[in-house]
C-alpha cells in the first residue's frame, strides 16, 4: 500500500493512545480488532472511516482485524451486500485475518442464553413490545418489573426451548436479561436478548425462528473471537454497560468497547437506510452511482483508495460529532491524482481551426505526466484541421484573458505556436472556422521561434479525434445537511447533479483507456472511465475539477 507523508509520524489519536498504553502495560500480547458491518447495504464513507480506524490501528500496533458480518437481523440482509462489502474493503487496501458471521455463533449464543436462565439472569417475558415500552419508565422515573420476571428457572428453560421450537407467534414472547428496572441507564432495564422472528436467514435458512438482539450478539461475538478492542460509534456509549454486564455474567473473554464519533460529510447522507431509498426510488442509478457517498460510487467516479485513506486520516478520530467538508475529500483526491493521472486532451465544445500553412501531418510525442519522470510519452498527431474549445476563441479581446484572437499568437499544448489570421463566418454571422498559421520552429520542447505567448490551449486533431461522452457531477443535495432539514431529506436533492456532454472530442489514445488509469483532461479536471463504457460508446466520469469551487 502506498503511504503518504502524513500517514507516518502522526501523533496518536485517542484510540491509538488507549491501545498503546494497554500494550505498554502488558495487558495484551497483541491486539485484535474487528469491522462488523451489517450486510444490509453497500458501505459508505462513514464505514471507510471505521475500516481505516479498525484495520489501521491493528496494522500500526502489529495486531490483526477480523471482518465480521453482523447478520443477526434476517430481514434486510443479502449476499449481494456481503460480496460488495468484501470487495470494498480489499479495494481500500486492507486485509482481514478471518471472515466471520455473527450467525455462525447462533448455537453458542443460544447456549449462553440458557446459561443466563439457569443462573437466574434471564427470563421469558410475555409482555408485548408496547407494554414493555410502557413499563420501561423514563430517564427520570424508574421502570416497573415485568409480572413474568420471577418465573422459575425450569419454566423459563421450558418456554425458551419452545420459543426456539416455533411454538409461539412473533411478538408473543421475548427473552430478557434480569438486570435492574430502576437503573438510570434505560438500556439496563431488563433489555431484550431474543425475539421471535419467522424469517429466512441468508445463511442459516429456516433453522431459527428466534434471533438474538444486537446487545446479545455483538459483545458475545467479540468475546468468542477474543477481540481486544471493540471500536464502535458514540451512539453505543449507553450499550457499554450492558456489554460489560453480559460478559461478566457469562464469564467469557473480556473484550472492551470504545467509542468514537461518526464521520459525517456535508451535502450528502450517510445512512444505508437513506441511501437505499435513493436507489429504490431511482434518484440515482444504483448503489455505485458516482454521486453516491458509497465506496463503490466513489470508486466508479475515480476517487482512489489512497485519497479516501488520506481523507479519513485528515478528518481524524474524534470524541464529538462534526461534519466534514466534501471538499476535503476532493482536495485529497486532487492531490493524489495530480501525481498519477495521465494527461490527455479532450475538447468538450469544439470549434474548427484550420492551420493554413500545414501541408503534411506532424507526429508529436507528448509527455504523459509531468509529475512523473517515468511516465513516458504518447503519440499525438498534429493535422491541418484541429478542434479547440469554442470558449477559447474571442472576437473581442479582453485584458488579462489569454485566448485565441485574430492577430495574436498562442501555443497549442505539446505542439506549436500558432497565429490566428482570420475567421470564416456563416451567413448568420456565427464562426464556421478559424484560420491560423503555425510557426515551424516553435515546437514544444525545442522552441527557437523567440515568440512570446501568454497562454496554452488544449486541442485535438479533427481528423483523428474520437467521440466520447462526458458525465459531470455536482453535489447530490442542495443543502449541507439534508438529514437535519425540515421535511424529508429527499426534498433537498439537487436535480441538476448530473450533466452529460454527449459528444466531446478526445485524442485517439483514449480509445484504449481502461479502469487501470486515471486521467487529467488538460484544463478540464480529472476523469475516469465509466465501468459501462464500451469500444463503441466511451464514457468518462469527472472525478473532480482542477480547482476547488466549493469550500468556504
Ligand atoms: P448505517 O446507519 O449507515 O446503516 P450502521 O452503523 O448501521 O450505519 P453497520 O453496518 O452496522 O452500519 O456499521 C459497521 C461499522 O461501521 C460499525 O462499527 C459502525 O459503527 C461503523 N460506522 C457506520 N457508519 C459510520 C460513520 N458514519 N462513521 C464512522 N463509523 C461508522
Ligand atoms: Mg446498523
Coordinates of C-alpha atoms and ligand atoms in Angstrom, one line a residue:
X1 CA 0.0 0.0 0.0
X2 CA 1.2 3.4 -0.9
X3 CA 1.9 5.6 2.1
X4 CA 1.7 9.3 2.2
X5 CA 4.0 11.5 4.2
X6 CA 1.2 12.4 6.7
X7 CA 0.3 8.7 7.3
X8 CA 3.6 8.3 9.1
X9 CA 4.8 10.0 12.2
X10 CA 1.5 11.5 13.1
X11 CA 0.6 11.9 16.8
X12 CA -1.6 9.1 18.1
X13 CA -5.4 9.6 18.1
X14 CA -7.2 8.8 21.4
X15 CA -8.0 5.2 20.4
X16 CA -4.4 4.6 19.4
X17 CA -3.3 6.1 22.8
X18 CA -5.5 3.6 24.6
X19 CA -4.0 0.7 22.7
X20 CA -0.5 2.0 23.1
X21 CA -1.0 2.2 26.8
X22 CA -2.6 -1.2 27.0
X23 CA 0.3 -2.8 25.2
X24 CA 2.9 -1.0 27.3
X25 CA 1.1 -2.1 30.4
X26 CA 1.3 -5.7 29.1
X27 CA -2.5 -6.2 29.1
X28 CA -2.3 -7.9 25.7
X29 CA 0.4 -9.7 23.8
X30 CA -1.2 -8.4 20.6
X31 CA -4.4 -6.7 19.7
X32 CA -7.3 -7.9 17.7
X33 CA -10.0 -5.5 16.3
X34 CA -13.0 -6.2 14.1
X35 CA -15.0 -4.4 11.5
X36 CA -18.6 -5.5 12.0
X37 CA -20.9 -4.4 9.1
X38 CA -24.5 -5.4 8.9
X39 CA -24.9 -6.8 5.3
X40 CA -28.0 -4.7 4.6
X41 CA -26.5 -2.2 2.2
X42 CA -23.3 -1.0 0.5
X43 CA -20.5 0.6 2.5
X44 CA -20.2 4.3 2.6
X45 CA -17.7 7.0 3.6
X46 CA -18.5 6.5 7.3
X47 CA -17.7 2.8 7.0
X48 CA -14.5 3.7 5.2
X49 CA -13.6 5.8 8.3
X50 CA -14.3 2.8 10.6
X51 CA -12.4 0.5 8.3
X52 CA -9.3 2.8 8.3
X53 CA -9.5 3.0 12.0
X54 CA -10.0 -0.7 12.8
X55 CA -7.6 -2.1 10.3
X56 CA -5.3 0.9 10.6
X57 CA -4.7 0.6 14.4
X58 CA -4.3 -3.1 14.2
X59 CA -1.7 -2.7 11.5
X60 CA 0.1 0.1 13.3
X61 CA 0.4 -2.0 16.5
X62 CA 1.2 -5.3 14.9
X63 CA -2.3 -6.8 15.5
X64 CA -5.0 -8.2 13.4
X65 CA -8.5 -7.4 12.3
X66 CA -11.5 -9.7 11.7
X67 CA -14.2 -9.0 9.3
X68 CA -17.5 -10.0 10.9
X69 CA -20.8 -9.8 9.3
X70 CA -23.3 -8.7 11.9
X71 CA -26.1 -10.7 10.3
X72 CA -28.5 -11.1 13.2
X73 CA -31.4 -9.4 11.6
X74 CA -32.5 -11.8 8.8
X75 CA -34.9 -9.4 7.1
X76 CA -32.8 -6.8 5.5
X77 CA -29.7 -8.9 4.7
X78 CA -28.4 -10.2 1.5
X79 CA -25.4 -12.0 -0.1
X80 CA -25.1 -9.2 -2.7
X81 CA -24.2 -6.9 0.2
X82 CA -21.8 -9.5 1.7
X83 CA -19.9 -9.6 -1.6
X84 CA -19.8 -5.9 -2.1
X85 CA -18.5 -5.3 1.4
X86 CA -15.6 -7.7 0.9
X87 CA -14.8 -6.1 -2.4
X88 CA -14.8 -2.6 -1.0
X89 CA -12.5 -3.5 2.0
X90 CA -10.0 -5.1 -0.3
X91 CA -10.1 -2.2 -2.7
X92 CA -9.5 0.2 0.2
X93 CA -6.2 -1.7 0.7
X94 CA -6.9 -3.7 3.8
X95 CA -6.7 -7.4 4.6
X96 CA -8.7 -9.2 7.3
X97 CA -7.3 -12.1 9.4
X98 CA -10.7 -14.0 9.3
X99 CA -14.2 -13.6 7.9
X100 CA -16.8 -14.5 10.4
X101 CA -20.6 -14.2 10.6
X102 CA -22.4 -13.5 13.8
X103 CA -24.9 -16.1 12.6
X104 CA -22.0 -18.7 13.0
X105 CA -22.4 -18.1 16.7
X106 CA -26.2 -18.7 16.9
X107 CA -25.7 -22.1 18.6
X108 CA -23.2 -20.7 21.1
X109 CA -25.4 -17.7 21.7
X110 CA -28.3 -20.0 22.4
X111 CA -26.2 -21.9 25.0
X112 CA -25.2 -18.6 26.6
X113 CA -28.9 -17.6 26.9
X114 CA -29.6 -21.0 28.6
X115 CA -26.7 -20.3 30.9
X116 CA -28.1 -16.9 31.9
X117 CA -31.5 -18.5 32.5
X118 CA -30.0 -21.2 34.7
X119 CA -28.2 -18.5 36.7
X120 CA -31.4 -16.6 37.2
X121 CA -30.1 -13.8 35.0
X122 CA -32.6 -14.0 32.2
X123 CA -36.4 -14.7 31.9
X124 CA -39.0 -15.3 29.3
X125 CA -41.4 -12.3 29.2
X126 CA -44.9 -12.3 27.8
X127 CA -45.4 -8.6 27.6
X128 CA -46.0 -7.0 24.2
X129 CA -43.5 -4.5 22.9
X130 CA -45.9 -1.7 23.7
X131 CA -46.3 -3.0 27.3
X132 CA -42.5 -3.3 27.6
X133 CA -42.1 0.3 26.4
X134 CA -44.8 1.5 28.9
X135 CA -43.2 -0.3 31.8
X136 CA -39.7 0.9 31.0
X137 CA -40.2 4.2 32.8
X138 CA -38.3 7.4 31.7
X139 CA -34.8 8.6 32.3
X140 CA -36.0 10.3 35.5
X141 CA -38.6 7.7 36.5
X142 CA -37.9 4.1 37.4
X143 CA -39.5 1.4 35.4
X144 CA -41.7 -1.4 36.7
X145 CA -40.8 -5.0 37.0
X146 CA -42.4 -7.3 34.5
X147 CA -45.0 -9.7 36.1
X148 CA -43.1 -12.5 34.4
X149 CA -39.8 -11.6 36.0
X150 CA -39.9 -14.2 38.7
X151 CA -40.7 -17.2 36.7
X152 CA -38.8 -20.3 37.8
X153 CA -35.7 -21.4 36.1
X154 CA -37.5 -24.6 35.0
X155 CA -40.4 -22.7 33.5
X156 CA -38.0 -20.3 31.7
X157 CA -35.9 -23.1 30.3
X158 CA -39.1 -24.8 29.0
X159 CA -40.6 -21.6 27.5
X160 CA -37.3 -20.6 25.8
X161 CA -36.9 -24.1 24.3
X162 CA -40.4 -23.8 23.0
X163 CA -39.7 -20.3 21.6
X164 CA -36.9 -21.9 19.7
X165 CA -39.1 -24.8 18.6
X166 CA -41.5 -22.3 17.0
X167 CA -44.5 -22.8 19.3
X168 CA -45.2 -19.1 19.8
X169 CA -46.1 -16.3 17.4
X170 CA -43.9 -13.3 16.7
X171 CA -44.1 -10.8 19.5
X172 CA -45.7 -13.2 21.9
X173 CA -42.7 -13.9 24.0
X174 CA -39.2 -12.5 24.4
X175 CA -36.1 -13.4 26.4
X176 CA -35.0 -10.6 28.7
X177 CA -31.9 -10.1 30.9
X178 CA -32.8 -9.6 34.5
X179 CA -30.8 -6.6 35.4
X180 CA -32.4 -3.5 37.1
X181 CA -35.6 -1.8 36.2
X182 CA -34.5 1.2 38.3
X183 CA -31.2 1.7 36.6
X184 CA -30.5 5.3 35.4
X185 CA -29.4 3.7 32.2
X186 CA -32.6 2.8 30.3
X187 CA -30.8 0.1 28.4
X188 CA -30.1 -1.7 31.7
X189 CA -33.8 -2.0 32.4
X190 CA -34.1 -5.7 31.5
X191 CA -33.0 -5.4 27.9
X192 CA -34.3 -7.9 25.3
X193 CA -31.9 -10.7 24.4
X194 CA -34.0 -12.7 21.9
X195 CA -37.1 -12.1 19.8
X196 CA -39.2 -14.4 17.7
X197 CA -39.0 -13.9 14.0
X198 CA -40.2 -16.3 11.4
X199 CA -37.8 -15.2 8.7
X200 CA -35.5 -16.9 6.3
X201 CA -31.9 -16.1 7.0
X202 CA -29.4 -15.7 4.2
X203 CA -27.0 -18.2 5.8
X204 CA -28.9 -20.2 8.4
X205 CA -32.0 -20.6 6.3
X206 CA -35.1 -21.6 8.3
X207 CA -33.2 -23.2 11.2
X208 CA -34.0 -20.4 13.6
X209 CA -37.2 -18.6 14.4
X210 CA -35.6 -16.8 17.4
X211 CA -32.9 -14.2 16.7
X212 CA -30.5 -12.5 19.2
X213 CA -30.8 -8.8 19.7
X214 CA -27.8 -6.5 19.0
X215 CA -26.9 -6.3 22.7
X216 CA -26.8 -10.1 23.0
X217 CA -24.9 -10.7 19.8
X218 CA -22.3 -8.1 19.5
X219 CA -20.3 -8.3 22.7
X220 CA -20.6 -12.1 22.8
X221 CA -19.3 -12.3 19.2
X222 CA -16.4 -10.0 20.2
X223 CA -15.7 -12.3 23.1
X224 CA -15.9 -15.5 21.1
X225 CA -13.3 -14.1 18.7
X226 CA -11.2 -12.7 21.6
X227 CA -11.4 -9.2 20.2
X228 CA -9.3 -6.9 22.5
X229 CA -10.6 -3.5 21.4
X230 CA -14.1 -3.4 20.0
X231 CA -14.4 0.1 18.5
X232 CA -17.8 1.5 17.6
X233 CA -19.6 4.8 17.3
X234 CA -20.8 7.1 20.0
X235 CA -24.5 6.0 20.0
X236 CA -23.3 2.8 21.6
X237 CA -21.9 4.5 24.7
X238 CA -25.0 3.6 26.8
X239 CA -24.8 0.0 25.5
X240 CA -21.3 -0.4 27.0
X241 CA -22.8 -1.1 30.5
X242 CA -24.9 -4.0 29.0
X243 CA -21.9 -5.2 27.1
X244 CA -19.8 -5.4 30.2
X245 CA -22.7 -6.9 32.3
X246 CA -23.3 -9.8 29.9
X247 CA -19.6 -10.6 29.5
X248 CA -19.2 -10.6 33.3
X249 CA -22.3 -12.8 33.9
X250 CA -21.2 -15.3 31.3
X251 CA -17.6 -15.2 32.5
X252 CA -16.3 -15.1 28.9
X253 CA -13.3 -13.3 27.4
X254 CA -13.4 -9.7 28.5
X255 CA -13.5 -7.7 25.2
X256 CA -13.7 -4.0 25.8
X257 CA -15.8 -1.5 23.9
X258 CA -14.5 2.0 22.9
X259 CA -16.4 4.7 21.1
X260 CA -15.6 7.4 18.6
X261 CA -17.8 10.0 16.8
X262 CA -19.4 9.1 13.5
X263 CA -17.7 10.6 10.5
X264 CA -20.2 12.8 8.5
X265 CA -19.7 14.6 5.2
X266 CA -21.7 17.6 4.1
X267 CA -24.0 17.7 1.0
X268 CA -24.8 14.0 1.4
X269 CA -26.5 11.5 3.6
X270 CA -24.7 8.5 5.2
X271 CA -27.2 6.1 6.4
X272 CA -27.8 2.8 4.5
X273 CA -31.5 3.2 5.0
X274 CA -31.5 6.6 3.3
X275 CA -29.1 5.5 0.6
X276 CA -31.3 2.5 -0.1
X277 CA -34.3 4.9 -0.7
X278 CA -32.2 6.9 -3.2
X279 CA -31.5 3.7 -5.1
X280 CA -35.0 2.2 -4.9
X281 CA -36.7 5.4 -5.8
X282 CA -34.3 5.9 -8.7
X283 CA -32.9 9.3 -7.6
X284 CA -29.6 7.8 -8.6
X285 CA -28.5 4.9 -10.9
X286 CA -27.7 2.3 -8.3
X287 CA -25.5 2.0 -5.2
X288 CA -22.4 2.8 -7.3
X289 CA -23.8 5.9 -8.9
X290 CA -20.8 8.2 -8.9
X291 CA -22.8 10.8 -6.9
X292 CA -23.3 8.3 -4.1
X293 CA -21.1 8.6 -0.9
X294 CA -20.7 4.8 -1.1
X295 CA -17.2 3.3 -1.6
X296 CA -18.4 1.7 -4.8
X297 CA -19.8 5.1 -6.0
X298 CA -16.5 6.8 -5.2
X299 CA -14.6 4.0 -7.0
X300 CA -16.7 4.4 -10.1
X301 CA -16.2 8.1 -10.0
X302 CA -12.5 7.7 -10.0
X303 CA -11.7 8.6 -6.4
X304 CA -8.7 6.4 -5.3
X305 CA -8.3 4.3 -2.2
X306 CA -5.3 6.5 -1.3
X307 CA -7.4 9.6 -1.4
X308 CA -10.1 8.0 0.8
X309 CA -7.5 6.9 3.3
X310 CA -6.0 10.3 3.3
X311 CA -9.4 11.9 3.8
X312 CA -10.1 9.6 6.8
X313 CA -6.7 10.4 8.2
X314 CA -7.3 14.2 7.9
X315 CA -10.9 14.0 9.1
X316 CA -9.4 12.3 12.1
X317 CA -10.9 10.3 15.0
X318 CA -12.9 12.5 17.3
X319 CA -14.9 12.2 20.6
X320 CA -17.6 14.6 19.3
X321 CA -19.5 14.6 16.1
X322 CA -18.8 17.1 13.4
X323 CA -19.5 17.5 9.7
X324 CA -16.5 17.1 7.4
X325 CA -16.4 19.0 4.2
X326 CA -16.8 17.1 1.0
X327 CA -14.2 19.5 -0.4
X328 CA -11.6 17.9 1.9
X329 CA -12.2 14.6 0.1
X330 CA -11.9 16.4 -3.2
X331 CA -8.6 18.0 -2.0
X332 CA -7.2 14.6 -1.1
X333 CA -8.3 13.2 -4.5
X334 CA -6.8 16.0 -6.4
X335 CA -3.6 15.7 -4.5
X336 CA -3.2 12.0 -5.3
X337 CA -4.5 12.2 -8.9
X338 CA -2.1 15.0 -9.7
X339 CA 0.7 12.6 -9.1
X340 CA -0.7 9.6 -11.0
X341 CA -3.1 10.8 -13.7
X342 CA -2.1 10.6 -17.3
X343 CA -2.5 13.9 -19.1
X344 CA -4.8 13.9 -22.1
X345 CA -6.5 16.4 -24.3
X346 CA -10.3 16.4 -24.8
X347 CA -12.3 19.2 -26.4
X348 CA -15.8 19.4 -24.9
X349 CA -17.4 22.0 -27.1
X350 CA -15.4 22.2 -30.4
X351 CA -14.8 24.8 -33.0
X352 CA -12.7 24.0 -36.0
X353 CA -9.3 25.6 -36.6
X354 CA -7.5 25.3 -40.0
X355 CA -3.7 25.5 -40.0
X356 CA -3.4 27.0 -43.4
X357 CA 0.3 26.6 -43.9
X358 CA 0.5 23.0 -42.7
X359 CA 0.8 20.6 -45.6
X360 CA 1.6 17.2 -44.0
X361 CA 0.6 16.0 -40.6
X362 CA 3.2 16.1 -37.9
X363 CA 3.8 13.3 -35.4
X364 CA 4.4 14.5 -31.8
X365 CA 5.4 12.9 -28.6
X366 CA 3.8 14.5 -25.6
X367 CA 4.6 13.5 -22.0
X368 CA 2.0 11.6 -20.1
X369 CA 2.6 13.2 -16.8
X370 CA 5.0 16.0 -15.9
X371 CA 4.8 14.9 -12.2
X372 CA 6.2 11.5 -13.0
X373 CA 9.6 11.2 -14.7
X374 CA 8.9 7.6 -15.6
X375 CA 5.5 8.5 -17.0
X376 CA 6.6 8.2 -20.6
X377 CA 5.2 9.8 -23.7
X378 CA 2.3 9.3 -26.1
X379 CA 1.8 9.8 -29.7
X380 CA -0.3 12.8 -30.9
X381 CA -0.8 13.8 -34.5
X382 CA -0.9 17.5 -35.5
X383 CA -3.2 17.9 -38.5
X384 CA -4.3 20.7 -40.8
X385 CA -7.7 20.7 -39.1
X386 CA -8.0 20.7 -35.4
X387 CA -10.6 21.4 -32.7
X388 CA -10.2 23.8 -29.9
X389 CA -12.8 24.8 -27.3
X390 CA -15.3 27.4 -28.7
X391 CA -14.7 29.4 -25.5
X392 CA -11.0 29.5 -26.2
X393 CA -11.5 31.9 -29.1
X394 CA -12.6 35.5 -28.6
X395 CA -13.6 38.0 -31.2
X396 CA -13.3 40.9 -28.8
X397 CA -10.1 40.7 -26.9
X398 CA -10.2 41.2 -23.2
X399 CA -7.3 42.2 -21.0
X400 CA -5.5 39.5 -19.0
X401 CA -7.6 36.8 -20.6
X402 CA -5.3 34.6 -22.7
X403 CA -7.3 33.2 -25.5
X404 CA -7.0 32.8 -29.2
X405 CA -7.8 36.1 -31.1
X406 CA -7.2 37.4 -34.6
X407 CA -3.7 38.7 -34.9
X408 CA -2.4 37.1 -31.8
X409 CA 0.0 34.1 -31.2
X410 CA -0.8 31.3 -28.7
X411 CA 0.7 27.9 -28.0
X412 CA -1.1 24.7 -28.7
X413 CA -0.2 22.2 -26.0
X414 CA 2.7 19.9 -26.9
X415 CA 2.7 21.2 -30.4
X416 CA 3.4 24.7 -31.9
X417 CA 2.7 28.3 -31.6
X418 CA 0.0 29.4 -34.0
X419 CA -1.0 32.9 -35.0
X420 CA -4.7 33.4 -35.8
X421 CA -5.1 35.2 -39.2
X422 CA -8.8 35.4 -39.8
X423 CA -12.2 33.8 -39.2
X424 CA -14.6 32.5 -41.7
X425 CA -18.2 33.1 -40.9
X426 CA -21.6 31.5 -41.7
X427 CA -24.5 33.5 -43.1
X428 CA -25.9 34.0 -39.6
X429 CA -22.6 35.7 -38.5
X430 CA -21.5 32.7 -36.4
X431 CA -18.0 31.4 -36.9
X432 CA -17.6 28.5 -39.2
X433 CA -13.9 28.1 -38.9
X434 CA -10.8 29.9 -37.6
X435 CA -7.7 30.2 -39.7
X436 CA -4.2 30.1 -38.2
X437 CA -0.6 29.7 -39.4
X438 CA 1.8 27.7 -37.4
X439 CA 5.4 28.5 -36.6
X440 CA 7.5 25.6 -37.7
X441 CA 10.4 26.4 -35.4
X442 CA 8.3 26.7 -32.3
X443 CA 7.8 23.1 -31.5
X444 CA 7.3 22.4 -27.7
X445 CA 10.5 21.4 -26.0
X446 CA 12.5 22.8 -28.9
X447 CA 11.2 26.3 -29.4
X448 CA 13.6 28.5 -31.4
X449 CA 10.9 31.0 -32.6
X450 CA 11.5 33.6 -29.9
X451 CA 7.8 34.4 -30.0
X452 CA 6.4 35.2 -26.6
X453 CA 2.9 33.8 -25.9
X454 CA 0.7 34.2 -22.9
X455 CA -1.4 31.1 -23.0
X456 CA -1.5 27.4 -24.0
X457 CA -4.6 25.8 -25.3
X458 CA -5.6 22.1 -25.5
X459 CA -6.7 20.8 -28.9
X460 CA -7.4 17.6 -30.8
X461 CA -6.9 16.6 -34.4
X462 CA -10.3 16.9 -36.2
X463 CA -9.3 14.0 -38.4
X464 CA -8.3 11.5 -35.6
X465 CA -10.2 12.6 -32.6
X466 CA -12.7 10.1 -31.2
X467 CA -16.2 11.0 -29.8
X468 CA -16.6 10.4 -26.0
X469 CA -19.4 11.0 -23.6
X470 CA -18.5 13.1 -20.5
X471 CA -20.5 12.9 -17.3
X472 CA -20.0 15.7 -14.8
X473 CA -21.4 15.6 -11.3
X474 CA -22.4 18.1 -8.8
X475 CA -23.4 17.7 -5.2
X476 CA -26.3 15.3 -4.7
X477 CA -28.0 17.6 -2.3
X478 CA -28.6 21.4 -2.3
X479 CA -28.1 21.8 1.4
X480 CA -25.1 20.9 3.7
X481 CA -27.0 18.6 6.0
X482 CA -30.1 17.2 4.3
X483 CA -30.9 15.0 7.3
X484 CA -31.2 18.0 9.6
X485 CA -33.6 19.9 7.4
X486 CA -37.4 20.1 7.9
X487 CA -39.4 17.5 6.0
X488 CA -38.0 14.7 4.0
X489 CA -34.3 14.6 3.2
X490 CA -35.2 13.8 -0.4
X491 CA -36.9 17.2 -0.8
X492 CA -33.3 18.6 -0.9
X493 CA -32.0 16.6 -3.7
X494 CA -30.1 18.6 -6.3
X495 CA -32.0 18.0 -9.5
X496 CA -29.0 19.1 -11.6
X497 CA -26.4 16.9 -10.1
X498 CA -25.7 15.2 -13.4
X499 CA -24.6 17.0 -16.6
X500 CA -24.0 14.9 -19.7
X501 CA -21.8 16.1 -22.6
X502 CA -22.7 13.5 -25.2
X503 CA -20.1 14.4 -27.8
X504 CA -16.8 15.5 -26.7
X505 CA -13.7 15.0 -28.9
X506 CA -10.8 13.1 -27.4
X507 CA -7.3 12.3 -28.5
X508 CA -7.3 8.8 -30.0
X509 CA -5.2 7.1 -27.4
X510 CA -8.2 7.4 -25.1
X511 CA -9.8 4.6 -27.2
X512 CA -7.6 2.3 -25.2
X513 CA -8.4 3.8 -21.8
X514 CA -9.0 1.2 -19.1
X515 CA -10.0 1.3 -15.4
X516 CA -6.4 0.9 -14.6
X517 CA -5.6 4.5 -15.3
X518 CA -6.9 7.9 -14.1
X519 CA -6.7 10.8 -16.4
X520 CA -6.3 14.5 -16.3
X521 CA -8.0 16.2 -19.2
X522 CA -6.0 19.3 -19.6
X523 CA -7.7 22.4 -18.2
X524 CA -10.8 20.3 -17.5
X525 CA -10.2 18.2 -14.5
X526 CA -9.7 14.6 -13.5
X527 CA -11.6 11.9 -15.3
X528 CA -12.1 8.1 -15.0
X529 CA -13.6 5.6 -17.5
X530 CA -17.1 4.6 -16.5
X531 CA -17.5 0.9 -15.9
X532 CA -20.3 0.7 -18.5
X533 CA -18.1 2.2 -21.2
X534 CA -17.6 0.1 -24.4
X535 CA -15.4 0.5 -27.5
X536 CA -18.4 1.9 -29.4
X537 CA -19.5 4.2 -26.6
X538 CA -16.7 5.6 -24.5
X539 CA -17.9 7.2 -21.3
X540 CA -15.8 9.2 -18.8
X541 CA -16.8 10.3 -15.3
X542 CA -15.5 13.6 -14.0
X543 CA -13.8 12.7 -10.7
X544 CA -13.0 16.2 -9.5
X545 CA -12.2 19.6 -11.0
X546 CA -8.7 21.0 -11.1
X547 CA -9.6 23.7 -8.6
X548 CA -11.9 23.8 -5.6
X549 CA -15.1 25.7 -6.3
X550 CA -16.9 24.7 -3.1
X551 CA -15.0 25.1 0.1
X552 CA -15.9 28.1 2.2
Ligands
LIG1 P1 -25.9 3.0 8.8 O1 -26.7 3.8 9.7 O2 -25.3 3.7 7.6 O3 -26.6 1.7 8.3 P2 -24.6 1.4 10.7 O4 -23.8 1.9 11.8 O5 -25.9 0.8 11.0 O6 -24.6 2.5 9.6 P3 -23.1 -1.0 10.3 O7 -23.0 -1.9 9.1 O8 -23.8 -1.5 11.4 O9 -23.8 0.4 9.8 O10 -21.7 -0.5 10.7 C1 -20.5 -1.2 10.6 C2 -19.4 -0.4 11.3 O11 -19.2 0.9 10.7 C3 -19.9 -0.1 12.7 O12 -18.8 -0.4 13.6 C4 -20.3 1.3 12.7 O13 -20.1 1.9 13.9 C5 -19.3 1.9 11.6 N1 -19.9 3.1 11.0 C6 -21.1 3.2 10.3 N2 -21.3 4.5 10.0 C7 -20.2 5.2 10.4 C8 -19.9 6.6 10.3 N3 -20.6 7.5 9.7 N4 -18.7 6.9 10.8 C9 -17.9 6.0 11.4 N5 -18.2 4.8 11.6 C10 -19.4 4.3 11.1
LIG2 MG1 -26.7 -0.9 11.6

